[in-house]
């Protein structure tokens, strides 16, 4: 665990609650490398867990209440440990409450606790600060009130060793936690997201790409080439609760329905073209994006295996064009960032990452040209938009612990 994040969360805890927290967990944010809006279509997606985190320091308390304090918001939030209601004044706490409600529903027993939340994942940048908060919540409750979730439900809780430490959750438990956190977001927060963000935060691996098959829910890791991953945040906030995301999902689902399949994963591009007349234009566009994007992930994984970084970069550009023209979840700022990136000789590929409608781009840049790329992006974007951006170099890290 990075001493810095750990220390910040502990220090916030001590400042607010005036004693030391024994348990600390942290969950990384994620970047979607390739595969835009494929997850809820049971498709394929490549993701990276990156070195920006939500870290939570916590300790039980005896009055049956839960109190949350965050480094990013002024007011703390207090509620009974068995009552999970939204507070419009503290929407950030919904991700915690939604996760607690799901744990409660599955029979996980917990009582009151204090928690201090420290975050370094930029909010609204499409790097999944919300999923990281859900995952950190589920894991901190596991540390405070040990539980083990399996596909069949709760089973014998893990036992602490002599030093009080729990064994880390197995891959099977991690997958159940990912599903639980996704349910929190679907049911409590109200975003019909897929499972990409939660899996990425839980299954990250240093220096590796996470290859996720969202139909079989199988997760594999592949080495990520030593090129630089650079995020450019457009500065336009990305607000999934805004509804556009759910609309896209609905269009994909109605397209699948009209094509007589359970999900768009089962549709091949020639079949889609042959049956185009069955769909509205919007359904066709969404289905065309998803089918093409899934094919790109297959081809992209092959390119990475063959160390063909240039080819992989082309797929990233193509992915952006498909999101922009077919899915239509880009913005003028994201399009501009991708075009400016393309002008730089060190840039292999660039695309929007995550839900879209604002947020950030992910750029694959030749390692030795990373510093020059950052200067180019800052100057060119400032010239065009009069906004100073701070591109971030991201490292791939292990999943939540
Ligand atoms: C958001 C959602 C994910 C996924 C991406 C788009 O990050 O939370 O489930 O759908 O958008 O690929």
Short mmCIF file of C-alpha atoms and ligand atoms in Angstrom, two decimals:
data_model
loop_
_atom_site.label_atom_id
_atom_site.label_comp_id
_atom_site.label_asym_id
_atom_site.label_seq_id
_atom_site.Cartn_x
_atom_site.Cartn_y
_atom_site.Cartn_z
CA UNK A 1 0.00 0.00 0.00
CA UNK A 2 1.35 3.40 -0.93
CA UNK A 3 2.39 5.01 2.38
CA UNK A 4 1.18 8.36 1.13
CA UNK A 5 -2.48 7.47 0.50
CA UNK A 6 -2.51 5.36 3.63
CA UNK A 7 -1.09 8.20 5.68
CA UNK A 8 -3.52 10.79 4.28
CA UNK A 9 -6.58 8.66 5.05
CA UNK A 10 -5.26 7.85 8.53
CA UNK A 11 -4.47 11.50 9.20
CA UNK A 12 -7.95 12.59 8.09
CA UNK A 13 -9.43 9.90 10.33
CA UNK A 14 -7.44 11.04 13.34
CA UNK A 15 -8.22 14.70 12.74
CA UNK A 16 -11.94 14.08 12.62
CA UNK A 17 -12.46 11.21 15.07
CA UNK A 18 -9.55 11.93 17.48
CA UNK A 19 -8.25 8.37 17.64
CA UNK A 20 -6.36 6.02 15.34
CA UNK A 21 -8.10 3.80 12.77
CA UNK A 22 -6.90 0.19 12.70
CA UNK A 23 -8.14 -0.74 9.25
CA UNK A 24 -7.29 0.88 5.94
CA UNK A 25 -8.12 -0.24 2.40
CA UNK A 26 -7.64 1.35 -0.95
CA UNK A 27 -9.17 0.82 -4.36
CA UNK A 28 -7.67 2.12 -7.62
CA UNK A 29 -9.43 4.03 -10.37
CA UNK A 30 -9.47 2.57 -13.85
CA UNK A 31 -8.94 3.50 -17.45
CA UNK A 32 -10.80 1.82 -20.25
CA UNK A 33 -8.10 1.07 -22.81
CA UNK A 34 -10.33 -0.32 -25.56
CA UNK A 35 -13.99 -1.36 -25.65
CA UNK A 36 -16.39 1.54 -25.21
CA UNK A 37 -19.87 0.63 -23.92
CA UNK A 38 -19.28 -3.03 -24.64
CA UNK A 39 -19.54 -4.28 -21.04
CA UNK A 40 -23.32 -4.17 -20.58
CA UNK A 41 -23.70 -5.72 -24.03
CA UNK A 42 -21.91 -8.83 -22.67
CA UNK A 43 -18.92 -7.85 -24.81
CA UNK A 44 -15.16 -7.65 -24.42
CA UNK A 45 -13.20 -4.81 -22.88
CA UNK A 46 -9.58 -4.03 -22.00
CA UNK A 47 -8.96 -1.99 -18.88
CA UNK A 48 -6.15 -0.78 -16.63
CA UNK A 49 -6.25 -0.18 -12.88
CA UNK A 50 -4.17 2.96 -12.34
CA UNK A 51 -2.30 4.69 -9.54
CA UNK A 52 -5.07 7.03 -8.41
CA UNK A 53 -7.03 5.75 -5.44
CA UNK A 54 -9.88 5.95 -2.99
CA UNK A 55 -8.41 5.09 0.41
CA UNK A 56 -10.63 4.48 3.43
CA UNK A 57 -9.48 4.32 7.06
CA UNK A 58 -12.11 2.92 9.44
CA UNK A 59 -12.83 1.67 12.91
CA UNK A 60 -16.03 0.24 14.49
CA UNK A 61 -18.10 2.35 16.88
CA UNK A 62 -20.59 1.22 19.48
CA UNK A 63 -23.70 3.38 19.02
CA UNK A 64 -24.95 1.68 15.84
CA UNK A 65 -24.21 4.69 13.66
CA UNK A 66 -22.02 5.09 10.62
CA UNK A 67 -20.14 8.35 10.19
CA UNK A 68 -18.33 9.22 6.99
CA UNK A 69 -15.92 12.04 6.42
CA UNK A 70 -14.23 12.81 3.09
CA UNK A 71 -11.16 14.81 2.14
CA UNK A 72 -13.11 16.23 -0.80
CA UNK A 73 -16.29 17.43 0.93
CA UNK A 74 -16.72 19.70 3.93
CA UNK A 75 -19.61 18.06 5.77
CA UNK A 76 -19.56 14.62 7.34
CA UNK A 77 -22.50 12.25 6.89
CA UNK A 78 -24.04 10.25 9.76
CA UNK A 79 -26.75 7.58 9.51
CA UNK A 80 -27.94 4.45 11.34
CA UNK A 81 -26.12 1.24 10.29
CA UNK A 82 -29.38 -0.34 9.09
CA UNK A 83 -30.99 2.62 7.32
CA UNK A 84 -29.73 3.67 3.92
CA UNK A 85 -31.42 6.77 2.56
CA UNK A 86 -30.14 9.26 0.05
CA UNK A 87 -29.23 12.68 1.37
CA UNK A 88 -29.37 15.23 -1.48
CA UNK A 89 -26.83 17.34 0.45
CA UNK A 90 -24.25 14.50 0.34
CA UNK A 91 -24.64 12.63 -2.97
CA UNK A 92 -21.05 11.32 -2.64
CA UNK A 93 -22.20 9.15 0.28
CA UNK A 94 -24.69 7.34 -2.00
CA UNK A 95 -21.92 5.07 -3.29
CA UNK A 96 -21.14 4.00 0.27
CA UNK A 97 -24.78 3.64 1.28
CA UNK A 98 -25.69 1.74 -1.88
CA UNK A 99 -22.89 -0.74 -1.22
CA UNK A 100 -23.86 -1.11 2.44
CA UNK A 101 -27.49 -1.70 1.41
CA UNK A 102 -26.37 -4.51 -0.92
CA UNK A 103 -24.19 -6.10 1.78
CA UNK A 104 -27.11 -5.89 4.21
CA UNK A 105 -29.41 -7.48 1.65
CA UNK A 106 -27.07 -10.42 1.25
CA UNK A 107 -27.06 -11.00 5.00
CA UNK A 108 -23.64 -9.52 5.81
CA UNK A 109 -23.75 -8.47 9.43
CA UNK A 110 -22.24 -5.12 10.34
CA UNK A 111 -22.87 -2.45 12.94
CA UNK A 112 -21.69 1.12 13.32
CA UNK A 113 -18.31 2.43 12.20
CA UNK A 114 -16.40 5.59 11.45
CA UNK A 115 -14.70 6.00 8.10
CA UNK A 116 -12.41 8.65 6.61
CA UNK A 117 -12.27 8.71 2.81
CA UNK A 118 -9.29 10.13 0.96
CA UNK A 119 -9.44 10.38 -2.83
CA UNK A 120 -6.88 11.04 -5.56
CA UNK A 121 -9.03 9.94 -8.53
CA UNK A 122 -10.19 13.09 -10.31
CA UNK A 123 -13.99 13.20 -10.11
CA UNK A 124 -15.98 13.40 -13.33
CA UNK A 125 -12.96 12.41 -15.45
CA UNK A 126 -14.28 8.99 -16.41
CA UNK A 127 -11.76 7.22 -14.15
CA UNK A 128 -14.37 5.57 -11.95
CA UNK A 129 -13.96 7.29 -8.62
CA UNK A 130 -17.48 6.05 -7.82
CA UNK A 131 -16.68 2.38 -8.45
CA UNK A 132 -13.48 2.72 -6.41
CA UNK A 133 -15.51 4.13 -3.51
CA UNK A 134 -17.99 1.22 -3.76
CA UNK A 135 -15.17 -1.33 -3.84
CA UNK A 136 -13.31 0.34 -0.95
CA UNK A 137 -16.54 0.32 1.07
CA UNK A 138 -17.15 -3.40 0.49
CA UNK A 139 -13.54 -4.20 1.41
CA UNK A 140 -13.41 -2.02 4.49
CA UNK A 141 -16.59 -3.65 5.82
CA UNK A 142 -14.92 -7.02 5.16
CA UNK A 143 -11.97 -5.91 7.31
CA UNK A 144 -14.17 -4.60 10.10
CA UNK A 145 -16.81 -7.38 10.06
CA UNK A 146 -15.27 -10.32 8.11
CA UNK A 147 -17.56 -11.99 5.56
CA UNK A 148 -17.12 -14.28 2.58
CA UNK A 149 -19.43 -14.01 -0.41
CA UNK A 150 -19.62 -16.80 -2.96
CA UNK A 151 -21.95 -17.26 -5.96
CA UNK A 152 -24.18 -19.31 -3.64
CA UNK A 153 -24.36 -16.55 -1.00
CA UNK A 154 -22.64 -16.01 2.33
CA UNK A 155 -20.42 -18.77 3.67
CA UNK A 156 -17.98 -19.23 6.58
CA UNK A 157 -16.24 -15.97 7.28
CA UNK A 158 -12.45 -15.76 6.79
CA UNK A 159 -10.40 -15.93 10.00
CA UNK A 160 -7.78 -13.41 11.09
CA UNK A 161 -4.23 -14.60 11.60
CA UNK A 162 -2.35 -14.05 14.86
CA UNK A 163 -1.48 -10.53 13.80
CA UNK A 164 -5.14 -9.74 13.17
CA UNK A 165 -4.85 -9.76 9.36
CA UNK A 166 -7.43 -11.39 7.07
CA UNK A 167 -6.48 -13.43 4.01
CA UNK A 168 -7.10 -11.33 0.89
CA UNK A 169 -10.35 -12.12 -0.97
CA UNK A 170 -9.99 -14.91 -3.56
CA UNK A 171 -10.72 -14.17 -7.24
CA UNK A 172 -14.13 -15.82 -6.77
CA UNK A 173 -14.93 -13.51 -3.84
CA UNK A 174 -13.64 -10.51 -5.77
CA UNK A 175 -16.05 -11.25 -8.59
CA UNK A 176 -18.97 -11.43 -6.15
CA UNK A 177 -17.88 -8.11 -4.64
CA UNK A 178 -17.72 -6.59 -8.13
CA UNK A 179 -21.30 -7.74 -8.84
CA UNK A 180 -22.48 -6.41 -5.50
CA UNK A 181 -20.90 -2.99 -6.15
CA UNK A 182 -22.43 -2.88 -9.64
CA UNK A 183 -25.84 -3.65 -8.08
CA UNK A 184 -25.27 -0.74 -5.67
CA UNK A 185 -24.75 1.61 -8.57
CA UNK A 186 -27.68 0.19 -10.59
CA UNK A 187 -30.18 0.07 -7.77
CA UNK A 188 -29.20 2.82 -5.32
CA UNK A 189 -27.43 5.42 -7.41
CA UNK A 190 -29.58 4.73 -10.48
CA UNK A 191 -26.90 4.38 -13.19
CA UNK A 192 -27.42 1.23 -15.24
CA UNK A 193 -23.65 0.74 -15.62
CA UNK A 194 -22.01 -2.51 -16.61
CA UNK A 195 -19.39 -4.30 -14.53
CA UNK A 196 -16.22 -2.89 -16.13
CA UNK A 197 -15.33 -0.34 -13.46
CA UNK A 198 -15.83 -2.59 -10.45
CA UNK A 199 -13.93 -5.52 -12.00
CA UNK A 200 -11.07 -3.24 -13.02
CA UNK A 201 -10.66 -1.82 -9.52
CA UNK A 202 -10.70 -5.31 -7.97
CA UNK A 203 -8.64 -7.20 -10.57
CA UNK A 204 -5.89 -4.73 -11.47
CA UNK A 205 -2.37 -6.02 -11.93
CA UNK A 206 0.83 -3.95 -12.05
CA UNK A 207 2.16 -3.45 -15.60
CA UNK A 208 -0.80 -5.38 -17.03
CA UNK A 209 -3.93 -4.98 -19.08
CA UNK A 210 -7.10 -6.57 -17.71
CA UNK A 211 -8.97 -8.43 -20.46
CA UNK A 212 -12.58 -8.87 -19.44
CA UNK A 213 -15.15 -11.05 -21.13
CA UNK A 214 -18.41 -9.68 -19.79
CA UNK A 215 -20.46 -12.64 -21.01
CA UNK A 216 -18.57 -15.42 -19.24
CA UNK A 217 -17.20 -13.00 -16.62
CA UNK A 218 -13.71 -14.34 -17.16
CA UNK A 219 -10.77 -12.09 -16.46
CA UNK A 220 -7.26 -12.47 -17.85
CA UNK A 221 -4.16 -10.35 -17.62
CA UNK A 222 -1.72 -9.55 -20.41
CA UNK A 223 1.53 -7.58 -20.25
CA UNK A 224 1.11 -3.94 -21.18
CA UNK A 225 3.83 -2.55 -23.45
CA UNK A 226 6.23 -0.11 -21.89
CA UNK A 227 4.69 2.91 -23.60
CA UNK A 228 3.33 5.81 -21.55
CA UNK A 229 -0.36 5.98 -20.67
CA UNK A 230 -1.36 9.64 -20.42
CA UNK A 231 -4.78 10.96 -19.45
CA UNK A 232 -5.99 14.36 -20.65
CA UNK A 233 -8.98 15.61 -18.73
CA UNK A 234 -11.12 17.91 -20.85
CA UNK A 235 -12.27 19.70 -17.73
CA UNK A 236 -15.89 19.16 -18.75
CA UNK A 237 -17.56 17.21 -16.00
CA UNK A 238 -18.88 13.83 -16.75
CA UNK A 239 -22.13 13.16 -14.91
CA UNK A 240 -23.45 9.69 -15.59
CA UNK A 241 -26.43 10.25 -13.35
CA UNK A 242 -27.43 12.70 -16.11
CA UNK A 243 -29.35 9.99 -17.98
CA UNK A 244 -27.58 9.87 -21.35
CA UNK A 245 -25.79 6.71 -20.27
CA UNK A 246 -29.03 4.92 -19.43
CA UNK A 247 -30.46 6.02 -22.78
CA UNK A 248 -27.54 4.48 -24.67
CA UNK A 249 -27.98 1.26 -22.77
CA UNK A 250 -31.71 1.24 -23.55
CA UNK A 251 -31.00 1.72 -27.29
CA UNK A 252 -28.54 -1.21 -27.26
CA UNK A 253 -31.03 -3.40 -25.45
CA UNK A 254 -33.93 -2.56 -27.74
CA UNK A 255 -31.67 -3.26 -30.76
CA UNK A 256 -30.77 -6.69 -29.34
CA UNK A 257 -34.41 -7.36 -28.62
CA UNK A 258 -35.50 -6.53 -32.17
CA UNK A 259 -32.68 -8.68 -33.56
CA UNK A 260 -33.96 -11.58 -31.47
CA UNK A 261 -30.81 -12.00 -29.32
CA UNK A 262 -30.19 -11.62 -25.61
CA UNK A 263 -27.31 -9.18 -26.03
CA UNK A 264 -25.46 -7.49 -28.88
CA UNK A 265 -22.49 -9.78 -28.19
CA UNK A 266 -24.34 -12.40 -30.21
CA UNK A 267 -24.65 -10.24 -33.31
CA UNK A 268 -22.11 -10.45 -36.13
CA UNK A 269 -21.59 -7.35 -38.28
CA UNK A 270 -22.92 -8.94 -41.55
CA UNK A 271 -26.10 -10.09 -39.74
CA UNK A 272 -26.60 -6.63 -38.37
CA UNK A 273 -26.23 -5.09 -41.83
CA UNK A 274 -28.65 -7.63 -43.30
CA UNK A 275 -31.28 -6.80 -40.69
CA UNK A 276 -30.71 -3.09 -40.48
CA UNK A 277 -34.32 -2.38 -41.56
CA UNK A 278 -35.62 -3.92 -38.35
CA UNK A 279 -34.02 -1.14 -36.31
CA UNK A 280 -34.47 2.59 -35.84
CA UNK A 281 -31.47 4.66 -36.96
CA UNK A 282 -30.42 5.18 -33.33
CA UNK A 283 -30.62 1.47 -32.53
CA UNK A 284 -28.64 0.65 -35.64
CA UNK A 285 -25.92 3.18 -34.80
CA UNK A 286 -25.53 1.87 -31.26
CA UNK A 287 -25.51 -1.76 -32.42
CA UNK A 288 -23.01 -0.97 -35.18
CA UNK A 289 -20.70 0.69 -32.68
CA UNK A 290 -20.90 -2.19 -30.20
CA UNK A 291 -20.35 -4.96 -32.76
CA UNK A 292 -17.42 -3.10 -34.34
CA UNK A 293 -15.93 -2.28 -30.96
CA UNK A 294 -16.03 -5.88 -29.76
CA UNK A 295 -14.25 -6.93 -32.96
CA UNK A 296 -11.67 -4.19 -32.31
CA UNK A 297 -10.97 -5.51 -28.81
CA UNK A 298 -10.27 -8.98 -30.26
CA UNK A 299 -7.95 -7.48 -32.87
CA UNK A 300 -6.39 -5.10 -30.33
CA UNK A 301 -5.53 -7.92 -27.93
CA UNK A 302 -3.83 -9.72 -30.81
CA UNK A 303 -1.86 -6.59 -31.74
CA UNK A 304 -0.65 -6.21 -28.15
CA UNK A 305 0.38 -9.86 -28.03
CA UNK A 306 2.38 -9.34 -31.20
CA UNK A 307 3.94 -6.16 -29.76
CA UNK A 308 2.45 -4.15 -32.60
CA UNK A 309 1.85 -0.96 -30.66
CA UNK A 310 1.22 1.13 -33.75
CA UNK A 311 -1.59 -1.15 -34.84
CA UNK A 312 -3.04 -1.05 -31.34
CA UNK A 313 -2.92 2.75 -31.47
CA UNK A 314 -4.87 2.74 -34.76
CA UNK A 315 -7.59 0.72 -33.05
CA UNK A 316 -7.74 3.35 -30.31
CA UNK A 317 -8.28 6.12 -32.88
CA UNK A 318 -10.90 4.02 -34.66
CA UNK A 319 -12.65 3.37 -31.38
CA UNK A 320 -12.88 7.10 -30.73
CA UNK A 321 -14.30 7.71 -34.19
CA UNK A 322 -16.92 5.05 -33.63
CA UNK A 323 -17.89 6.52 -30.23
CA UNK A 324 -18.02 9.99 -31.77
CA UNK A 325 -19.97 9.16 -34.94
CA UNK A 326 -22.10 6.16 -34.02
CA UNK A 327 -22.55 6.02 -30.26
CA UNK A 328 -22.36 9.84 -30.13
CA UNK A 329 -21.09 10.02 -26.55
CA UNK A 330 -18.13 12.30 -27.32
CA UNK A 331 -17.94 16.07 -26.87
CA UNK A 332 -16.23 18.78 -28.91
CA UNK A 333 -13.54 19.00 -26.21
CA UNK A 334 -12.80 15.26 -26.32
CA UNK A 335 -12.72 15.32 -30.11
CA UNK A 336 -10.30 18.24 -30.01
CA UNK A 337 -8.05 16.44 -27.49
CA UNK A 338 -7.91 13.39 -29.75
CA UNK A 339 -7.13 15.49 -32.84
CA UNK A 340 -4.39 17.42 -31.03
CA UNK A 341 -2.92 14.15 -29.75
CA UNK A 342 -2.92 12.71 -33.27
CA UNK A 343 -0.72 15.61 -34.44
CA UNK A 344 2.09 14.61 -32.07
CA UNK A 345 4.64 12.19 -33.55
CA UNK A 346 4.95 10.26 -30.27
CA UNK A 347 1.23 9.54 -30.00
CA UNK A 348 0.33 5.99 -31.02
CA UNK A 349 -3.37 6.20 -30.18
CA UNK A 350 -5.96 8.34 -28.39
CA UNK A 351 -9.63 7.94 -27.54
CA UNK A 352 -12.24 8.92 -25.03
CA UNK A 353 -12.30 6.62 -22.02
CA UNK A 354 -15.32 5.55 -19.97
CA UNK A 355 -18.93 6.64 -20.19
CA UNK A 356 -18.28 9.71 -22.34
CA UNK A 357 -20.35 12.95 -22.45
CA UNK A 358 -17.31 14.74 -21.02
CA UNK A 359 -14.44 13.37 -18.99
CA UNK A 360 -11.04 12.45 -20.36
CA UNK A 361 -9.06 10.89 -23.17
CA UNK A 362 -6.52 8.09 -22.81
CA UNK A 363 -3.37 8.39 -24.89
CA UNK A 364 -0.78 5.75 -25.70
CA UNK A 365 2.47 7.62 -26.20
CA UNK A 366 6.01 6.49 -27.01
CA UNK A 367 7.78 6.48 -23.69
CA UNK A 368 10.68 8.71 -24.65
CA UNK A 369 8.30 11.30 -26.12
CA UNK A 370 5.92 11.50 -23.15
CA UNK A 371 7.25 14.78 -21.71
CA UNK A 372 7.15 16.45 -25.10
CA UNK A 373 3.61 15.14 -25.71
CA UNK A 374 2.42 16.66 -22.42
CA UNK A 375 3.86 20.07 -23.32
CA UNK A 376 2.33 19.86 -26.80
CA UNK A 377 -1.13 19.01 -25.38
CA UNK A 378 -0.99 21.80 -22.80
CA UNK A 379 0.05 24.43 -25.29
CA UNK A 380 -2.23 23.33 -28.12
CA UNK A 381 -5.33 22.96 -25.92
CA UNK A 382 -4.68 26.28 -24.22
CA UNK A 383 -4.32 27.96 -27.59
CA UNK A 384 -7.58 26.47 -28.87
CA UNK A 385 -9.70 26.66 -25.73
CA UNK A 386 -7.95 29.01 -23.36
CA UNK A 387 -7.93 26.29 -20.70
CA UNK A 388 -4.76 24.94 -19.07
CA UNK A 389 -4.96 21.16 -18.74
CA UNK A 390 -2.67 18.99 -16.64
CA UNK A 391 -2.14 15.67 -18.44
CA UNK A 392 -1.48 12.78 -16.04
CA UNK A 393 0.95 9.94 -16.61
CA UNK A 394 -0.63 6.80 -15.11
CA UNK A 395 1.00 3.59 -13.92
CA UNK A 396 -0.80 0.27 -13.89
CA UNK A 397 -1.26 -1.09 -10.38
CA UNK A 398 -2.64 -4.07 -8.48
CA UNK A 399 -6.31 -4.25 -7.60
CA UNK A 400 -7.99 -3.11 -4.38
CA UNK A 401 -6.57 -4.43 -1.13
C1 LIG B 1 -18.92 3.73 -17.55
C2 LIG B 1 -19.68 2.56 -16.96
C3 LIG B 1 -19.07 1.24 -17.42
C4 LIG B 1 -18.92 1.19 -18.94
C5 LIG B 1 -18.26 2.47 -19.46
C6 LIG B 1 -18.28 2.57 -20.96
O1 LIG B 1 -17.62 3.76 -17.05
O2 LIG B 1 -19.70 2.64 -15.57
O3 LIG B 1 -19.84 0.16 -16.95
O4 LIG B 1 -20.15 0.97 -19.55
O5 LIG B 1 -18.89 3.63 -18.96
O6 LIG B 1 -17.56 1.53 -21.54
#
